[in-house]
Amino acid sequence: MTSINSELIIDPIIFRENISLLKNKLNDSSKFMAVIKSDAYGHHLENIVKDIQDLSDGFGVVRIDEAKKIRKLSNKKILLMQGVYSKKDLNTSIENNFDLVVHNMNQFEIIKDANHYEGLWFKLNTGMNRLGFETNEFLEIYEQYLHDKKFTLMTHLASSNDTSSLSNESQFKIFEDISSKLNKSIERSIANTGCIMNYPNKTYDWVRCGIGIYGGYIGDDKLKTAMTLRSPIVNLRNISKGDKVGYDGRAVAQKDMKIASVYLGYADGLPVSINDGTSVMVNDEIASVFGKVSMDLTTIDVSHLDKCSVGDWCEFFSPKLPITNIASSNNLISYYLMTSVKSRVKKVYKTLD
Ligand SMILES: *Cc1c(COP(=O)(O)O)cnc(C)c1O
């Protein structure tokens, strides 16, 4: 007997296909920054850098340790999307030629003291109220320190995936009003994946694209899920109408059923909040979660499957079963599912060939 395990299979061909689809939406002059923060949304930072760097103009991360790993593999632009919070990190960034976001006055003080004006991205608060300079505050800094410098002006949308939200137009307007007051040589960047999909005329000089690369953007069915999370069935049983399955007896059989127990639970990163009825895939057919997810097991209804045996794989998401399905049917976001998979799940990164 070989030992069994849950697997997370990552297919880089899909990143490349998704990037091509996304790049087709851009203006000719827009450059493509692949956002690969948080271990490339759980897809393995170093491998993805190798496999997509010919298609990307730069890479975006938040943590300086991730930026250093990328620099070992690539000479492309690397943006620290939250900038630096100390003089020490500024020095590391200068040594490694990282671009830096500057989002508040504390950060600007560090930059100003070092007289470092290369590769800066000034972030404006246009309504998200999380990071970024207020417009007047930024214009003051601009007049005093930046009017003869090259830099990138950026902001981030709060509701890019929702075209009915009025906040998008308001954020664009604030951003455009300010940028019209600045030197023409500055570059501009607003777009994350949702903005590329919904407002392709706002891609400006740089897009910062994350979730679309991995196929987790809800509202599009051409971008494919690059991860497969799968685990084998370890037990099958028949139950009778009225029987309950799993913790708290949440799932109650309305008829006689066949139940499969799958070797994956919340300790592997599947949220405990997954609802009954959530689709999974066994032998290319849809089955559904039946019973509360436990620590090491998930129970599924396979009553309608003629061929289903112990050892068969159950897929929770895959190129064939979009991660956006499980996310939207459970009020989750695909970012969360992708970055939740735990280390005890075996990671298999396919090679490009
Ligand atoms: C994470 C991040 C992005 C990428 O957003 P997606 O929705 O994943 O495309 C873009 N910009 C900033 C500043 C980010 O932090």
Short mmCIF file of C-alpha atoms and ligand atoms in Angstrom, two decimals:
data_model
loop_
_atom_site.label_atom_id
_atom_site.label_comp_id
_atom_site.label_asym_id
_atom_site.label_seq_id
_atom_site.Cartn_x
_atom_site.Cartn_y
_atom_site.Cartn_z
CA MET A 1 0.00 0.00 0.00
CA THR A 2 1.31 3.44 -0.85
CA SER A 3 0.29 6.22 1.49
CA ILE A 4 -2.50 8.52 0.44
CA ASN A 5 -2.71 12.30 0.61
CA SER A 6 -4.70 15.25 -0.57
CA GLU A 7 -3.10 17.06 -3.49
CA LEU A 8 -2.91 20.59 -4.76
CA ILE A 9 -1.95 20.42 -8.43
CA ILE A 10 -0.88 23.64 -10.11
CA ASP A 11 -0.78 23.95 -13.88
CA PRO A 12 1.31 26.83 -15.23
CA ILE A 13 -0.05 26.46 -18.77
CA ILE A 14 -3.26 27.88 -17.39
CA PHE A 15 -1.53 30.97 -15.96
CA ARG A 16 -0.12 31.62 -19.39
CA GLU A 17 -3.47 31.20 -21.14
CA ASN A 18 -5.17 33.46 -18.60
CA ILE A 19 -2.49 36.14 -18.95
CA SER A 20 -2.94 36.12 -22.74
CA LEU A 21 -6.70 36.59 -22.36
CA LEU A 22 -6.18 39.43 -19.88
CA LYS A 23 -3.52 41.15 -21.97
CA ASN A 24 -5.83 41.15 -24.97
CA LYS A 25 -8.04 43.58 -23.09
CA LEU A 26 -5.32 46.17 -22.48
CA ASN A 27 -4.38 49.28 -24.43
CA ASP A 28 -1.23 48.79 -26.45
CA SER A 29 0.63 51.10 -24.10
CA SER A 30 -0.44 49.38 -20.85
CA LYS A 31 2.18 47.28 -19.15
CA PHE A 32 1.28 44.10 -17.28
CA MET A 33 2.34 43.70 -13.66
CA ALA A 34 1.67 40.18 -12.40
CA VAL A 35 0.63 40.39 -8.76
CA ILE A 36 2.19 37.39 -7.02
CA LYS A 37 1.96 38.38 -3.35
CA SER A 38 1.32 35.76 -0.71
CA ASP A 39 3.18 32.97 -2.50
CA ALA A 40 1.42 33.87 -5.76
CA TYR A 41 -1.98 33.52 -4.08
CA GLY A 42 -0.86 30.08 -2.90
CA HIS A 43 0.48 28.92 -6.30
CA HIS A 44 4.24 28.93 -5.51
CA LEU A 45 6.11 32.17 -5.98
CA GLU A 46 9.39 30.97 -7.45
CA ASN A 47 7.86 28.58 -9.96
CA ILE A 48 5.43 31.15 -11.25
CA VAL A 49 8.18 33.74 -11.72
CA LYS A 50 10.06 31.30 -13.93
CA ASP A 51 6.97 30.31 -15.87
CA ILE A 52 5.46 33.71 -16.63
CA GLN A 53 8.28 36.21 -16.66
CA ASP A 54 8.43 36.36 -20.44
CA LEU A 55 4.77 37.48 -20.40
CA SER A 56 5.05 40.07 -17.60
CA ASP A 57 6.56 43.54 -17.43
CA GLY A 58 6.89 43.38 -13.68
CA PHE A 59 5.87 41.69 -10.45
CA GLY A 60 3.91 43.04 -7.49
CA VAL A 61 4.23 41.77 -3.91
CA VAL A 62 3.74 43.15 -0.41
CA ARG A 63 6.46 41.48 1.68
CA ILE A 64 10.09 42.36 1.16
CA ASP A 65 11.20 38.74 1.64
CA GLU A 66 9.10 37.75 -1.34
CA ALA A 67 10.57 40.60 -3.38
CA LYS A 68 14.08 39.36 -2.57
CA LYS A 69 13.21 35.84 -3.73
CA ILE A 70 11.92 37.24 -7.03
CA ARG A 71 15.04 39.37 -7.54
CA LYS A 72 17.16 36.20 -7.45
CA LEU A 73 15.23 34.97 -10.48
CA SER A 74 14.34 38.05 -12.48
CA ASN A 75 15.63 41.43 -13.59
CA LYS A 76 12.11 42.73 -14.23
CA LYS A 77 10.49 45.53 -12.27
CA ILE A 78 9.43 44.46 -8.77
CA LEU A 79 6.96 46.66 -6.89
CA LEU A 80 6.53 46.55 -3.13
CA MET A 81 2.84 47.42 -3.14
CA GLN A 82 2.83 48.73 0.43
CA GLY A 83 6.26 50.31 0.21
CA VAL A 84 8.60 50.20 3.21
CA TYR A 85 8.10 50.96 6.86
CA SER A 86 11.74 51.40 7.91
CA LYS A 87 15.05 52.85 6.80
CA LYS A 88 16.51 49.35 6.81
CA ASP A 89 13.90 48.10 4.35
CA LEU A 90 14.47 51.16 2.20
CA ASN A 91 18.17 50.32 1.99
CA THR A 92 17.38 46.71 1.06
CA SER A 93 15.01 48.00 -1.59
CA ILE A 94 17.60 50.35 -3.07
CA GLU A 95 20.19 47.54 -3.16
CA ASN A 96 17.74 45.29 -4.97
CA ASN A 97 16.25 47.93 -7.22
CA PHE A 98 12.68 47.50 -5.97
CA ASP A 99 9.99 50.00 -6.91
CA LEU A 100 8.15 51.32 -3.87
CA VAL A 101 4.65 52.47 -3.15
CA VAL A 102 4.54 55.55 -0.93
CA HIS A 103 1.14 55.75 0.72
CA ASN A 104 1.50 58.10 3.67
CA MET A 105 3.60 60.85 5.21
CA ASN A 106 5.61 58.52 7.48
CA GLN A 107 6.79 56.65 4.43
CA PHE A 108 7.52 59.84 2.53
CA GLU A 109 9.72 61.08 5.39
CA ILE A 110 11.90 57.97 5.07
CA ILE A 111 12.18 58.51 1.30
CA LYS A 112 12.87 62.22 1.61
CA ASP A 113 15.57 61.74 4.25
CA ALA A 114 17.34 59.32 1.93
CA ASN A 115 16.76 61.58 -1.08
CA HIS A 116 15.62 58.49 -2.99
CA TYR A 117 13.30 59.35 -5.88
CA GLU A 118 13.76 56.40 -8.23
CA GLY A 119 10.89 54.01 -8.94
CA LEU A 120 8.29 55.54 -6.64
CA TRP A 121 4.56 54.91 -6.91
CA PHE A 122 2.49 57.47 -5.00
CA LYS A 123 -0.80 56.08 -3.81
CA LEU A 124 -3.86 58.28 -3.60
CA ASN A 125 -6.86 57.69 -1.41
CA THR A 126 -9.75 58.07 -3.84
CA GLY A 127 -12.41 56.63 -1.56
CA MET A 128 -11.34 53.29 -0.16
CA ASN A 129 -10.05 54.96 3.00
CA ARG A 130 -7.47 52.32 3.71
CA LEU A 131 -4.10 53.55 2.38
CA GLY A 132 -3.09 56.56 0.29
CA PHE A 133 -2.63 60.33 0.47
CA GLU A 134 -5.56 62.69 0.50
CA THR A 135 -5.61 64.74 -2.69
CA ASN A 136 -4.59 68.07 -1.13
CA GLU A 137 -1.88 66.48 0.91
CA PHE A 138 -0.47 64.88 -2.22
CA LEU A 139 -0.58 68.08 -4.26
CA GLU A 140 1.45 69.85 -1.57
CA ILE A 141 4.12 67.16 -1.66
CA TYR A 142 4.07 67.31 -5.44
CA GLU A 143 4.62 71.07 -5.62
CA GLN A 144 7.42 70.95 -3.13
CA TYR A 145 9.31 67.77 -4.01
CA LEU A 146 8.01 65.97 -7.08
CA HIS A 147 7.20 68.45 -9.83
CA ASP A 148 10.44 67.67 -11.68
CA LYS A 149 10.51 63.94 -10.86
CA LYS A 150 9.28 60.89 -12.73
CA PHE A 151 6.96 58.66 -10.74
CA THR A 152 3.78 56.62 -11.02
CA LEU A 153 0.48 57.78 -9.61
CA MET A 154 -1.72 54.95 -8.41
CA THR A 155 -4.93 54.17 -6.61
CA HIS A 156 -6.97 51.08 -5.84
CA LEU A 157 -10.67 50.48 -6.47
CA ALA A 158 -12.98 49.29 -3.72
CA SER A 159 -15.61 47.67 -5.98
CA SER A 160 -13.98 46.94 -9.33
CA ASN A 161 -16.00 43.75 -9.80
CA ASP A 162 -19.31 45.55 -9.40
CA THR A 163 -20.17 47.76 -12.36
CA SER A 164 -23.34 48.95 -10.67
CA SER A 165 -21.34 50.54 -7.87
CA LEU A 166 -21.15 54.32 -8.19
CA SER A 167 -17.91 54.37 -6.23
CA ASN A 168 -15.93 53.35 -9.33
CA GLU A 169 -16.87 56.46 -11.30
CA SER A 170 -16.20 58.62 -8.29
CA GLN A 171 -12.76 57.07 -7.75
CA PHE A 172 -11.87 57.48 -11.45
CA LYS A 173 -12.91 61.12 -11.34
CA ILE A 174 -10.82 61.99 -8.29
CA PHE A 175 -7.84 60.20 -9.80
CA GLU A 176 -8.20 61.87 -13.19
CA ASP A 177 -8.69 65.34 -11.72
CA ILE A 178 -5.43 65.07 -9.84
CA SER A 179 -3.43 63.48 -12.60
CA SER A 180 -4.50 66.25 -15.01
CA LYS A 181 -2.71 68.72 -12.73
CA LEU A 182 0.60 66.86 -12.90
CA ASN A 183 3.52 66.77 -15.25
CA LYS A 184 2.72 64.73 -18.40
CA SER A 185 5.65 62.38 -17.87
CA ILE A 186 4.08 60.63 -14.89
CA GLU A 187 2.70 57.14 -15.36
CA ARG A 188 -0.67 56.06 -14.02
CA SER A 189 -2.04 52.82 -12.58
CA ILE A 190 -5.47 51.90 -11.27
CA ALA A 191 -6.48 48.53 -12.62
CA ASN A 192 -6.61 45.27 -10.74
CA THR A 193 -8.29 42.28 -12.39
CA GLY A 194 -11.86 43.53 -11.90
CA CYS A 195 -10.98 46.87 -13.47
CA ILE A 196 -9.31 45.17 -16.46
CA MET A 197 -12.48 43.12 -17.00
CA ASN A 198 -15.02 45.88 -16.42
CA TYR A 199 -13.27 49.15 -17.27
CA PRO A 200 -10.68 48.23 -19.90
CA ASN A 201 -10.36 51.88 -20.94
CA LYS A 202 -8.87 52.59 -17.49
CA THR A 203 -5.82 50.39 -17.83
CA TYR A 204 -3.50 53.42 -18.28
CA ASP A 205 0.25 52.71 -18.11
CA TRP A 206 0.29 49.77 -15.71
CA VAL A 207 -2.22 47.15 -14.66
CA ARG A 208 -1.69 45.25 -11.43
CA CYS A 209 -3.29 41.92 -12.11
CA GLY A 210 -3.60 39.12 -9.55
CA ILE A 211 -6.68 36.94 -9.24
CA GLY A 212 -7.36 36.78 -12.99
CA ILE A 213 -4.04 35.03 -13.61
CA TYR A 214 -5.11 32.24 -11.29
CA GLY A 215 -8.64 31.99 -12.67
CA GLY A 216 -10.43 33.20 -9.56
CA TYR A 217 -12.24 36.21 -10.97
CA ILE A 218 -15.99 35.84 -10.43
CA GLY A 219 -17.97 37.01 -13.44
CA ASP A 220 -15.98 35.51 -16.27
CA ASP A 221 -15.92 31.95 -17.56
CA LYS A 222 -12.96 32.13 -19.96
CA LEU A 223 -10.29 32.47 -17.29
CA LYS A 224 -9.59 28.98 -15.98
CA THR A 225 -8.80 27.81 -12.45
CA ALA A 226 -5.12 26.90 -12.33
CA MET A 227 -5.32 24.86 -9.11
CA THR A 228 -6.82 21.44 -8.58
CA LEU A 229 -7.57 20.56 -4.97
CA ARG A 230 -8.34 16.86 -4.81
CA SER A 231 -8.39 14.04 -2.33
CA PRO A 232 -9.27 10.35 -2.44
CA ILE A 233 -12.48 8.76 -1.22
CA VAL A 234 -11.58 6.57 1.77
CA ASN A 235 -14.98 5.11 2.63
CA LEU A 236 -18.39 4.47 1.07
CA ARG A 237 -21.60 3.58 2.89
CA ASN A 238 -25.30 3.37 2.23
CA ILE A 239 -27.63 5.20 4.60
CA SER A 240 -31.39 5.19 4.98
CA LYS A 241 -33.95 7.95 4.80
CA GLY A 242 -33.87 9.91 8.07
CA ASP A 243 -30.21 9.12 8.89
CA LYS A 244 -27.93 12.03 9.75
CA VAL A 245 -24.39 12.58 8.51
CA GLY A 246 -21.48 14.26 10.24
CA TYR A 247 -21.14 16.73 13.12
CA ASP A 248 -24.27 18.21 14.65
CA GLY A 249 -26.33 15.96 12.38
CA ARG A 250 -26.59 18.88 10.03
CA ALA A 251 -27.32 16.81 6.94
CA VAL A 252 -30.44 14.64 7.15
CA ALA A 253 -31.15 12.08 4.41
CA GLN A 254 -34.46 12.74 2.65
CA LYS A 255 -34.14 9.37 0.90
CA ASP A 256 -31.84 6.35 0.93
CA MET A 257 -28.38 7.54 -0.08
CA LYS A 258 -24.79 6.57 -0.81
CA ILE A 259 -22.26 8.66 1.10
CA ALA A 260 -18.53 8.92 0.37
CA SER A 261 -16.03 10.16 2.95
CA VAL A 262 -13.17 12.12 1.38
CA TYR A 263 -9.71 12.43 2.97
CA LEU A 264 -9.72 16.24 3.29
CA GLY A 265 -11.10 18.56 5.91
CA TYR A 266 -10.73 22.00 7.41
CA ALA A 267 -7.23 21.14 8.63
CA ASP A 268 -6.32 20.97 4.95
CA GLY A 269 -7.80 24.39 4.26
CA LEU A 270 -11.36 23.63 3.18
CA PRO A 271 -13.49 26.12 5.15
CA VAL A 272 -15.69 24.59 7.82
CA SER A 273 -18.47 26.87 6.62
CA ILE A 274 -18.94 25.00 3.30
CA ASN A 275 -22.66 24.41 2.73
CA ASP A 276 -24.46 21.19 1.92
CA GLY A 277 -25.08 21.06 -1.81
CA THR A 278 -21.72 22.57 -2.78
CA SER A 279 -20.57 20.91 -6.02
CA VAL A 280 -17.52 18.68 -6.14
CA MET A 281 -16.40 16.35 -8.93
CA VAL A 282 -15.84 12.58 -8.91
CA ASN A 283 -14.86 10.77 -12.12
CA ASP A 284 -15.84 13.86 -14.13
CA GLU A 285 -19.34 13.88 -12.65
CA ILE A 286 -20.80 16.37 -10.23
CA ALA A 287 -21.50 15.25 -6.66
CA SER A 288 -22.20 17.46 -3.66
CA VAL A 289 -21.14 18.07 -0.09
CA PHE A 290 -23.46 16.42 2.42
CA GLY A 291 -22.65 17.11 6.08
CA LYS A 292 -20.46 19.56 7.89
CA VAL A 293 -16.78 19.61 6.91
CA SER A 294 -14.75 18.00 9.71
CA MET A 295 -11.07 18.34 10.54
CA ASP A 296 -9.79 15.54 8.32
CA LEU A 297 -12.82 14.44 6.28
CA THR A 298 -15.62 15.75 4.13
CA THR A 299 -18.73 13.72 3.35
CA ILE A 300 -20.33 13.87 -0.08
CA ASP A 301 -23.49 12.53 -1.69
CA VAL A 302 -22.62 10.09 -4.48
CA SER A 303 -26.03 8.37 -4.62
CA HIS A 304 -26.45 9.05 -8.33
CA LEU A 305 -23.00 7.85 -9.38
CA ASP A 306 -22.94 4.31 -10.81
CA LYS A 307 -19.20 4.10 -10.81
CA CYS A 308 -17.66 5.34 -7.59
CA SER A 309 -15.10 3.44 -5.55
CA VAL A 310 -12.81 3.86 -2.59
CA GLY A 311 -9.63 5.45 -3.98
CA ASP A 312 -11.40 7.59 -6.59
CA TRP A 313 -10.44 11.26 -6.51
CA CYS A 314 -12.86 13.91 -5.37
CA GLU A 315 -12.04 17.37 -6.78
CA PHE A 316 -13.12 20.48 -4.89
CA PHE A 317 -11.98 22.85 -7.62
CA SER A 318 -10.00 22.41 -10.83
CA PRO A 319 -9.79 23.71 -14.40
CA LYS A 320 -13.04 21.78 -15.01
CA LEU A 321 -14.78 22.87 -11.79
CA PRO A 322 -14.10 26.61 -11.38
CA ILE A 323 -12.99 27.80 -7.96
CA THR A 324 -15.47 30.63 -8.45
CA ASN A 325 -18.30 28.06 -8.12
CA ILE A 326 -17.39 26.96 -4.63
CA ALA A 327 -16.58 30.56 -3.69
CA SER A 328 -19.86 32.07 -4.84
CA SER A 329 -22.07 29.25 -3.58
CA ASN A 330 -20.54 29.68 -0.11
CA ASN A 331 -20.25 33.45 0.17
CA LEU A 332 -16.48 33.19 0.01
CA ILE A 333 -13.92 34.76 -2.29
CA SER A 334 -11.56 32.68 -4.39
CA TYR A 335 -8.56 34.59 -2.95
CA TYR A 336 -9.44 33.08 0.42
CA LEU A 337 -9.78 29.51 -0.85
CA MET A 338 -6.50 29.72 -2.80
CA THR A 339 -4.48 31.05 0.10
CA SER A 340 -5.98 28.72 2.72
CA VAL A 341 -4.62 25.37 1.55
CA LYS A 342 -2.41 24.00 4.30
CA SER A 343 1.11 22.60 4.14
CA ARG A 344 0.08 19.00 4.85
CA VAL A 345 -1.57 18.92 1.41
CA LYS A 346 0.94 17.62 -1.14
CA LYS A 347 1.79 20.32 -3.69
CA VAL A 348 2.40 19.18 -7.24
CA TYR A 349 3.62 21.87 -9.61
CA LYS A 350 3.42 20.72 -13.21
CA THR A 351 6.23 21.58 -15.56
CA LEU A 352 5.82 23.56 -18.75
CA ASP A 353 6.82 21.51 -21.73
C1 LIG B 1 -3.50 42.51 -4.46
C2 LIG B 1 -3.43 43.79 -5.20
C3 LIG B 1 -3.77 43.87 -6.55
C4 LIG B 1 -4.28 42.68 -7.33
O1 LIG B 1 -5.69 42.62 -7.28
P1 LIG B 1 -6.52 41.45 -7.99
O2 LIG B 1 -7.93 41.78 -7.66
O3 LIG B 1 -6.07 40.16 -7.40
O4 LIG B 1 -6.23 41.53 -9.44
C5 LIG B 1 -3.63 45.08 -7.19
N1 LIG B 1 -3.18 46.18 -6.53
C6 LIG B 1 -2.86 46.13 -5.23
C7 LIG B 1 -2.38 47.37 -4.56
C8 LIG B 1 -2.98 44.94 -4.52
O5 LIG B 1 -2.65 44.93 -3.21
#
